[in-house]
Amino acid sequence: MGEYLALAGIPSSRLATVGLLLLVTLIVASGARETGLFTVLLAALKITVLAGIGLLALTSFHLSPPKLSLDLSLLRCAALVFLGFEGFEVAVSAGGEMRNPGKDMKLAIFTSLAVVAAIYALLAAARAAAVPEDYATRALAFIAIQVAGEAGLAAVLLESVVSSLSAATASMYATSRLLYALARDGYTPQLFKSAWRGVPGPATIVAGALSIAAALLDNVELLLRANSAAFIVLFLLVSLGGVKVLEKRWLPASSVVCLMGFAVLLLTW
């Protein structure tokens, strides 16, 4: 977040990052309703900017489906897409505070997946049609400048800050609820089991403090590597748990799927 604030020309970007994380901590500590409203506002702003740039690109460029090659590069791309779509499972963290979790969680996950997939596809087509390889790592900024000039670049910088703030809010919310659930089941200190007006206060404060400490370290690459490693380990455990549940009914089918996944992992290593 600090990097995007610095690019936007905001002085003392590290101090501004700490201030924003303090704001996020207060919002998450206020409750699920307040956190949800804040997240919806951030998501609406992100979608407006990205969809707007994508639609402008649709009218400005001659978009065509990118050519795909059926080789190992496609598998590597699929692995990156999988990591790019991480975060949708965070909605499950709010299950204990939903009125109808069985319905609301499915609606939240699949609706957000559909919206994001549509925007990603639109921007990917624009990138394939108009972005030179030299600008591949700055494709969104390049497209925004081409279709909207300096205003487009400013919108992308704003969207980057908002995206980081949204991710921090979701991560802090999920982490605090996870600590609370683990304490309730006896796996973490009972301090995290305490709740203030239905909100896991100590867990939220610890999650906020860890986020601020990470921001003060200002080692983005280390944080990204740690986050990706934790994500892969987490989903490995979830997948193993799923196989354990399914093996009584569909052992042959689940075994084949696991072997296929392991083969893909070896090929893309």
PDB file of C-alpha atoms in Angstrom, residues 54-264:
ATOM      1  CA  GLY A  54     -12.097  -1.988 -19.753  1.00  0.00           C
ATOM      2  CA  LEU A  55     -15.135  -0.521 -21.517  1.00  0.00           C
ATOM      3  CA  LEU A  56     -13.117   2.431 -22.813  1.00  0.00           C
ATOM      4  CA  ALA A  57     -10.542  -0.025 -24.122  1.00  0.00           C
ATOM      5  CA  LEU A  58     -13.325  -2.001 -25.776  1.00  0.00           C
ATOM      6  CA  THR A  59     -14.370   1.072 -27.766  1.00  0.00           C
ATOM      7  CA  SER A  60     -10.820   2.318 -28.431  1.00  0.00           C
ATOM      8  CA  PHE A  61      -8.952  -0.863 -29.385  1.00  0.00           C
ATOM      9  CA  HIS A  62      -9.696  -3.677 -31.788  1.00  0.00           C
ATOM     10  CA  LEU A  63     -10.009  -6.473 -29.256  1.00  0.00           C
ATOM     11  CA  SER A  64      -9.697 -10.083 -30.287  1.00  0.00           C
ATOM     12  CA  PRO A  65      -9.351 -13.289 -28.260  1.00  0.00           C
ATOM     13  CA  PRO A  66      -5.686 -13.972 -27.424  1.00  0.00           C
ATOM     14  CA  LYS A  67      -4.030 -16.927 -29.095  1.00  0.00           C
ATOM     15  CA  LEU A  68      -3.444 -19.837 -26.745  1.00  0.00           C
ATOM     16  CA  SER A  69      -0.706 -22.405 -27.073  1.00  0.00           C
ATOM     17  CA  LEU A  70      -1.345 -25.813 -25.563  1.00  0.00           C
ATOM     18  CA  ASP A  71       2.000 -26.282 -23.843  1.00  0.00           C
ATOM     19  CA  LEU A  72       3.511 -25.967 -20.378  1.00  0.00           C
ATOM     20  CA  SER A  73       3.254 -22.163 -20.473  1.00  0.00           C
ATOM     21  CA  LEU A  74      -0.537 -22.515 -20.403  1.00  0.00           C
ATOM     22  CA  LEU A  75      -0.289 -24.626 -17.241  1.00  0.00           C
ATOM     23  CA  ARG A  76       1.984 -22.046 -15.623  1.00  0.00           C
ATOM     24  CA  CYS A  77      -0.514 -19.365 -16.562  1.00  0.00           C
ATOM     25  CA  ALA A  78      -3.304 -21.416 -14.972  1.00  0.00           C
ATOM     26  CA  ALA A  79      -1.287 -21.625 -11.749  1.00  0.00           C
ATOM     27  CA  LEU A  80      -0.869 -17.837 -11.709  1.00  0.00           C
ATOM     28  CA  VAL A  81      -4.582 -17.339 -12.371  1.00  0.00           C
ATOM     29  CA  PHE A  82      -5.357 -19.613  -9.431  1.00  0.00           C
ATOM     30  CA  LEU A  83      -3.238 -17.412  -7.156  1.00  0.00           C
ATOM     31  CA  GLY A  84      -4.733 -14.292  -8.725  1.00  0.00           C
ATOM     32  CA  PHE A  85      -8.225 -15.434  -7.773  1.00  0.00           C
ATOM     33  CA  GLU A  86      -7.348 -16.159  -4.148  1.00  0.00           C
ATOM     34  CA  GLY A  87      -9.380 -14.331  -1.545  1.00  0.00           C
ATOM     35  CA  PHE A  88     -12.897 -15.358  -2.517  1.00  0.00           C
ATOM     36  CA  GLU A  89     -12.924 -17.888   0.298  1.00  0.00           C
ATOM     37  CA  VAL A  90     -12.682 -15.022   2.819  1.00  0.00           C
ATOM     38  CA  ALA A  91     -16.482 -14.760   2.647  1.00  0.00           C
ATOM     39  CA  VAL A  92     -16.625 -18.011   4.617  1.00  0.00           C
ATOM     40  CA  SER A  93     -15.032 -16.214   7.586  1.00  0.00           C
ATOM     41  CA  ALA A  94     -18.228 -14.207   8.010  1.00  0.00           C
ATOM     42  CA  GLY A  95     -20.429 -17.314   8.092  1.00  0.00           C
ATOM     43  CA  GLY A  96     -20.911 -17.143  11.847  1.00  0.00           C
ATOM     44  CA  GLU A  97     -22.268 -13.590  11.569  1.00  0.00           C
ATOM     45  CA  MET A  98     -24.588 -14.129   8.591  1.00  0.00           C
ATOM     46  CA  ARG A  99     -28.335 -14.509   8.976  1.00  0.00           C
ATOM     47  CA  ASN A 100     -28.509 -17.179   6.280  1.00  0.00           C
ATOM     48  CA  PRO A 101     -24.941 -18.447   5.724  1.00  0.00           C
ATOM     49  CA  GLY A 102     -25.961 -21.418   3.595  1.00  0.00           C
ATOM     50  CA  LYS A 103     -27.435 -19.091   0.975  1.00  0.00           C
ATOM     51  CA  ASP A 104     -25.405 -15.907   1.461  1.00  0.00           C
ATOM     52  CA  MET A 105     -21.949 -17.514   1.236  1.00  0.00           C
ATOM     53  CA  LYS A 106     -22.734 -19.221  -2.070  1.00  0.00           C
ATOM     54  CA  LEU A 107     -24.196 -16.011  -3.475  1.00  0.00           C
ATOM     55  CA  ALA A 108     -21.203 -13.936  -2.341  1.00  0.00           C
ATOM     56  CA  ILE A 109     -18.546 -16.298  -3.691  1.00  0.00           C
ATOM     57  CA  PHE A 110     -20.075 -17.107  -7.075  1.00  0.00           C
ATOM     58  CA  THR A 111     -21.329 -13.574  -7.793  1.00  0.00           C
ATOM     59  CA  SER A 112     -17.928 -12.053  -7.052  1.00  0.00           C
ATOM     60  CA  LEU A 113     -16.219 -14.733  -9.147  1.00  0.00           C
ATOM     61  CA  ALA A 114     -18.469 -13.959 -12.119  1.00  0.00           C
ATOM     62  CA  VAL A 115     -17.922 -10.186 -11.881  1.00  0.00           C
ATOM     63  CA  VAL A 116     -14.162 -10.445 -11.464  1.00  0.00           C
ATOM     64  CA  ALA A 117     -13.798 -13.030 -14.246  1.00  0.00           C
ATOM     65  CA  ALA A 118     -15.670 -10.756 -16.670  1.00  0.00           C
ATOM     66  CA  ILE A 119     -13.488  -7.737 -15.814  1.00  0.00           C
ATOM     67  CA  TYR A 120     -10.281  -9.802 -15.969  1.00  0.00           C
ATOM     68  CA  ALA A 121     -11.243 -11.180 -19.383  1.00  0.00           C
ATOM     69  CA  LEU A 122     -11.981  -7.689 -20.723  1.00  0.00           C
ATOM     70  CA  LEU A 123      -8.684  -6.255 -19.466  1.00  0.00           C
ATOM     71  CA  ALA A 124      -6.751  -9.314 -20.664  1.00  0.00           C
ATOM     72  CA  ALA A 125      -8.166  -8.834 -24.167  1.00  0.00           C
ATOM     73  CA  ALA A 126      -7.174  -5.154 -24.064  1.00  0.00           C
ATOM     74  CA  ARG A 127      -3.684  -6.066 -22.898  1.00  0.00           C
ATOM     75  CA  ALA A 128      -3.260  -8.602 -25.711  1.00  0.00           C
ATOM     76  CA  ALA A 129      -4.509  -6.117 -28.317  1.00  0.00           C
ATOM     77  CA  ALA A 130      -2.694  -2.931 -27.373  1.00  0.00           C
ATOM     78  CA  VAL A 131       0.071  -3.374 -24.791  1.00  0.00           C
ATOM     79  CA  PRO A 132       3.661  -3.892 -26.020  1.00  0.00           C
ATOM     80  CA  GLU A 133       5.745  -6.532 -24.268  1.00  0.00           C
ATOM     81  CA  ASP A 134       7.956  -3.808 -22.764  1.00  0.00           C
ATOM     82  CA  TYR A 135       4.953  -2.626 -20.736  1.00  0.00           C
ATOM     83  CA  ALA A 136       3.692  -6.078 -19.735  1.00  0.00           C
ATOM     84  CA  THR A 137       4.276  -5.459 -16.020  1.00  0.00           C
ATOM     85  CA  ARG A 138       2.490  -2.085 -16.212  1.00  0.00           C
ATOM     86  CA  ALA A 139      -0.268  -3.121 -18.587  1.00  0.00           C
ATOM     87  CA  LEU A 140      -3.186  -1.593 -16.682  1.00  0.00           C
ATOM     88  CA  ALA A 141      -1.468   1.786 -16.350  1.00  0.00           C
ATOM     89  CA  PHE A 142      -0.535   1.715 -20.049  1.00  0.00           C
ATOM     90  CA  ILE A 143      -4.132   0.961 -21.090  1.00  0.00           C
ATOM     91  CA  ALA A 144      -5.493   3.676 -18.784  1.00  0.00           C
ATOM     92  CA  ILE A 145      -3.144   6.289 -20.254  1.00  0.00           C
ATOM     93  CA  GLN A 146      -4.064   5.267 -23.796  1.00  0.00           C
ATOM     94  CA  VAL A 147      -7.817   5.567 -23.228  1.00  0.00           C
ATOM     95  CA  ALA A 148      -8.034   8.395 -20.660  1.00  0.00           C
ATOM     96  CA  GLY A 149      -4.673  10.151 -20.456  1.00  0.00           C
ATOM     97  CA  GLU A 150      -3.399  11.441 -17.117  1.00  0.00           C
ATOM     98  CA  ALA A 151      -6.849  11.051 -15.574  1.00  0.00           C
ATOM     99  CA  GLY A 152      -6.700   7.344 -16.377  1.00  0.00           C
ATOM    100  CA  LEU A 153      -3.314   6.993 -14.686  1.00  0.00           C
ATOM    101  CA  ALA A 154      -4.610   8.809 -11.595  1.00  0.00           C
ATOM    102  CA  ALA A 155      -7.628   6.484 -11.529  1.00  0.00           C
ATOM    103  CA  VAL A 156      -5.351   3.420 -11.669  1.00  0.00           C
ATOM    104  CA  LEU A 157      -3.218   4.721  -8.786  1.00  0.00           C
ATOM    105  CA  LEU A 158      -6.361   5.388  -6.755  1.00  0.00           C
ATOM    106  CA  GLU A 159      -7.667   1.916  -7.583  1.00  0.00           C
ATOM    107  CA  SER A 160      -4.358   0.381  -6.466  1.00  0.00           C
ATOM    108  CA  VAL A 161      -4.545   2.097  -3.079  1.00  0.00           C
ATOM    109  CA  VAL A 162      -8.208   1.122  -2.685  1.00  0.00           C
ATOM    110  CA  SER A 163      -7.441  -2.493  -3.647  1.00  0.00           C
ATOM    111  CA  SER A 164      -4.672  -2.683  -1.052  1.00  0.00           C
ATOM    112  CA  LEU A 165      -6.974  -1.178   1.565  1.00  0.00           C
ATOM    113  CA  SER A 166      -9.730  -3.634   0.648  1.00  0.00           C
ATOM    114  CA  ALA A 167      -7.341  -6.590   0.845  1.00  0.00           C
ATOM    115  CA  ALA A 168      -6.080  -5.411   4.238  1.00  0.00           C
ATOM    116  CA  THR A 169      -9.651  -5.142   5.531  1.00  0.00           C
ATOM    117  CA  ALA A 170     -10.610  -8.618   4.321  1.00  0.00           C
ATOM    118  CA  SER A 171      -7.406 -10.186   5.661  1.00  0.00           C
ATOM    119  CA  MET A 172      -7.750  -8.533   9.061  1.00  0.00           C
ATOM    120  CA  TYR A 173     -11.396  -9.539   9.339  1.00  0.00           C
ATOM    121  CA  ALA A 174     -10.676 -13.149   8.364  1.00  0.00           C
ATOM    122  CA  THR A 175      -7.614 -13.405  10.634  1.00  0.00           C
ATOM    123  CA  SER A 176      -9.447 -12.079  13.694  1.00  0.00           C
ATOM    124  CA  ARG A 177     -12.350 -14.502  13.183  1.00  0.00           C
ATOM    125  CA  LEU A 178      -9.949 -17.388  12.600  1.00  0.00           C
ATOM    126  CA  LEU A 179      -8.086 -16.641  15.838  1.00  0.00           C
ATOM    127  CA  TYR A 180     -11.412 -16.469  17.659  1.00  0.00           C
ATOM    128  CA  ALA A 181     -12.572 -19.816  16.238  1.00  0.00           C
ATOM    129  CA  LEU A 182      -9.259 -21.515  17.062  1.00  0.00           C
ATOM    130  CA  ALA A 183      -9.394 -20.181  20.633  1.00  0.00           C
ATOM    131  CA  ARG A 184     -12.976 -21.397  20.977  1.00  0.00           C
ATOM    132  CA  ASP A 185     -11.815 -24.885  19.975  1.00  0.00           C
ATOM    133  CA  GLY A 186      -8.822 -24.731  22.312  1.00  0.00           C
ATOM    134  CA  TYR A 187      -6.015 -24.395  19.746  1.00  0.00           C
ATOM    135  CA  THR A 188      -4.907 -20.827  20.563  1.00  0.00           C
ATOM    136  CA  PRO A 189      -4.736 -18.838  23.842  1.00  0.00           C
ATOM    137  CA  GLN A 190      -8.122 -18.259  25.455  1.00  0.00           C
ATOM    138  CA  LEU A 191      -7.493 -14.512  25.340  1.00  0.00           C
ATOM    139  CA  PHE A 192      -8.608 -14.581  21.703  1.00  0.00           C
ATOM    140  CA  LYS A 193     -11.928 -16.093  22.754  1.00  0.00           C
ATOM    141  CA  SER A 194     -12.987 -12.810  24.362  1.00  0.00           C
ATOM    142  CA  ALA A 195     -15.631 -10.806  22.510  1.00  0.00           C
ATOM    143  CA  TRP A 196     -16.739  -7.198  22.885  1.00  0.00           C
ATOM    144  CA  ARG A 197     -20.355  -6.676  21.813  1.00  0.00           C
ATOM    145  CA  GLY A 198     -20.096  -9.788  19.672  1.00  0.00           C
ATOM    146  CA  VAL A 199     -16.778  -8.732  18.105  1.00  0.00           C
ATOM    147  CA  PRO A 200     -13.523 -10.648  18.822  1.00  0.00           C
ATOM    148  CA  GLY A 201     -11.724  -7.582  20.181  1.00  0.00           C
ATOM    149  CA  PRO A 202      -8.347  -9.029  21.300  1.00  0.00           C
ATOM    150  CA  ALA A 203      -8.023 -11.037  18.082  1.00  0.00           C
ATOM    151  CA  THR A 204      -8.784  -7.928  16.013  1.00  0.00           C
ATOM    152  CA  ILE A 205      -6.216  -5.847  17.899  1.00  0.00           C
ATOM    153  CA  VAL A 206      -3.532  -8.511  17.410  1.00  0.00           C
ATOM    154  CA  ALA A 207      -4.352  -8.792  13.692  1.00  0.00           C
ATOM    155  CA  GLY A 208      -4.171  -5.008  13.339  1.00  0.00           C
ATOM    156  CA  ALA A 209      -0.891  -4.813  15.246  1.00  0.00           C
ATOM    157  CA  LEU A 210       0.665  -7.489  13.026  1.00  0.00           C
ATOM    158  CA  SER A 211      -0.491  -5.612   9.909  1.00  0.00           C
ATOM    159  CA  ILE A 212       1.023  -2.358  11.145  1.00  0.00           C
ATOM    160  CA  ALA A 213       4.279  -4.121  12.064  1.00  0.00           C
ATOM    161  CA  ALA A 214       4.437  -5.593   8.559  1.00  0.00           C
ATOM    162  CA  ALA A 215       3.884  -2.136   7.059  1.00  0.00           C
ATOM    163  CA  LEU A 216       6.673  -0.664   9.181  1.00  0.00           C
ATOM    164  CA  LEU A 217       9.063  -3.397   8.023  1.00  0.00           C
ATOM    165  CA  ASP A 218       8.416  -2.177   4.465  1.00  0.00           C
ATOM    166  CA  ASN A 219       9.613  -5.444   2.916  1.00  0.00           C
ATOM    167  CA  VAL A 220       6.898  -6.030   0.348  1.00  0.00           C
ATOM    168  CA  GLU A 221       8.628  -8.917  -1.418  1.00  0.00           C
ATOM    169  CA  LEU A 222       9.094 -10.853   1.828  1.00  0.00           C
ATOM    170  CA  LEU A 223       5.457 -10.303   2.784  1.00  0.00           C
ATOM    171  CA  LEU A 224       4.228 -11.448  -0.631  1.00  0.00           C
ATOM    172  CA  ARG A 225       6.362 -14.588  -0.501  1.00  0.00           C
ATOM    173  CA  ALA A 226       5.159 -15.412   3.008  1.00  0.00           C
ATOM    174  CA  ASN A 227       1.536 -14.810   2.026  1.00  0.00           C
ATOM    175  CA  SER A 228       1.800 -16.991  -1.092  1.00  0.00           C
ATOM    176  CA  ALA A 229       3.498 -19.792   0.841  1.00  0.00           C
ATOM    177  CA  ALA A 230       0.830 -19.699   3.558  1.00  0.00           C
ATOM    178  CA  PHE A 231      -1.897 -19.682   0.904  1.00  0.00           C
ATOM    179  CA  ILE A 232      -0.482 -22.754  -0.865  1.00  0.00           C
ATOM    180  CA  VAL A 233      -0.033 -24.683   2.400  1.00  0.00           C
ATOM    181  CA  LEU A 234      -3.555 -23.760   3.521  1.00  0.00           C
ATOM    182  CA  PHE A 235      -5.170 -24.950   0.313  1.00  0.00           C
ATOM    183  CA  LEU A 236      -3.059 -28.107   0.334  1.00  0.00           C
ATOM    184  CA  LEU A 237      -4.511 -28.930   3.755  1.00  0.00           C
ATOM    185  CA  VAL A 238      -8.023 -28.046   2.574  1.00  0.00           C
ATOM    186  CA  SER A 239      -7.602 -30.273  -0.488  1.00  0.00           C
ATOM    187  CA  LEU A 240      -6.335 -33.163   1.614  1.00  0.00           C
ATOM    188  CA  GLY A 241      -9.313 -32.718   3.918  1.00  0.00           C
ATOM    189  CA  GLY A 242     -11.647 -32.772   0.931  1.00  0.00           C
ATOM    190  CA  VAL A 243     -10.081 -35.974  -0.372  1.00  0.00           C
ATOM    191  CA  LYS A 244     -10.481 -37.541   3.068  1.00  0.00           C
ATOM    192  CA  VAL A 245     -14.183 -36.709   3.047  1.00  0.00           C
ATOM    193  CA  LEU A 246     -14.759 -37.958  -0.494  1.00  0.00           C
ATOM    194  CA  GLU A 247     -12.675 -41.119  -0.404  1.00  0.00           C
ATOM    195  CA  LYS A 248     -15.453 -43.186   1.173  1.00  0.00           C
ATOM    196  CA  ARG A 249     -17.783 -42.497  -1.758  1.00  0.00           C
ATOM    197  CA  TRP A 250     -15.607 -41.746  -4.756  1.00  0.00           C
ATOM    198  CA  LEU A 251     -12.166 -43.074  -3.897  1.00  0.00           C
ATOM    199  CA  PRO A 252     -11.158 -44.003  -7.486  1.00  0.00           C
ATOM    200  CA  ALA A 253     -12.292 -40.659  -8.930  1.00  0.00           C
ATOM    201  CA  SER A 254     -10.655 -38.575  -6.204  1.00  0.00           C
ATOM    202  CA  SER A 255      -7.426 -40.547  -6.547  1.00  0.00           C
ATOM    203  CA  VAL A 256      -7.313 -39.838 -10.286  1.00  0.00           C
ATOM    204  CA  VAL A 257      -7.901 -36.116  -9.689  1.00  0.00           C
ATOM    205  CA  CYS A 258      -5.137 -36.005  -7.072  1.00  0.00           C
ATOM    206  CA  LEU A 259      -2.702 -37.771  -9.393  1.00  0.00           C
ATOM    207  CA  MET A 260      -3.555 -35.347 -12.202  1.00  0.00           C
ATOM    208  CA  GLY A 261      -2.985 -32.377  -9.906  1.00  0.00           C
ATOM    209  CA  PHE A 262       0.335 -33.798  -8.738  1.00  0.00           C
ATOM    210  CA  ALA A 263       1.406 -34.328 -12.359  1.00  0.00           C
ATOM    211  CA  VAL A 264       0.533 -30.722 -13.239  1.00  0.00           C
TER     212      VAL A 264
END
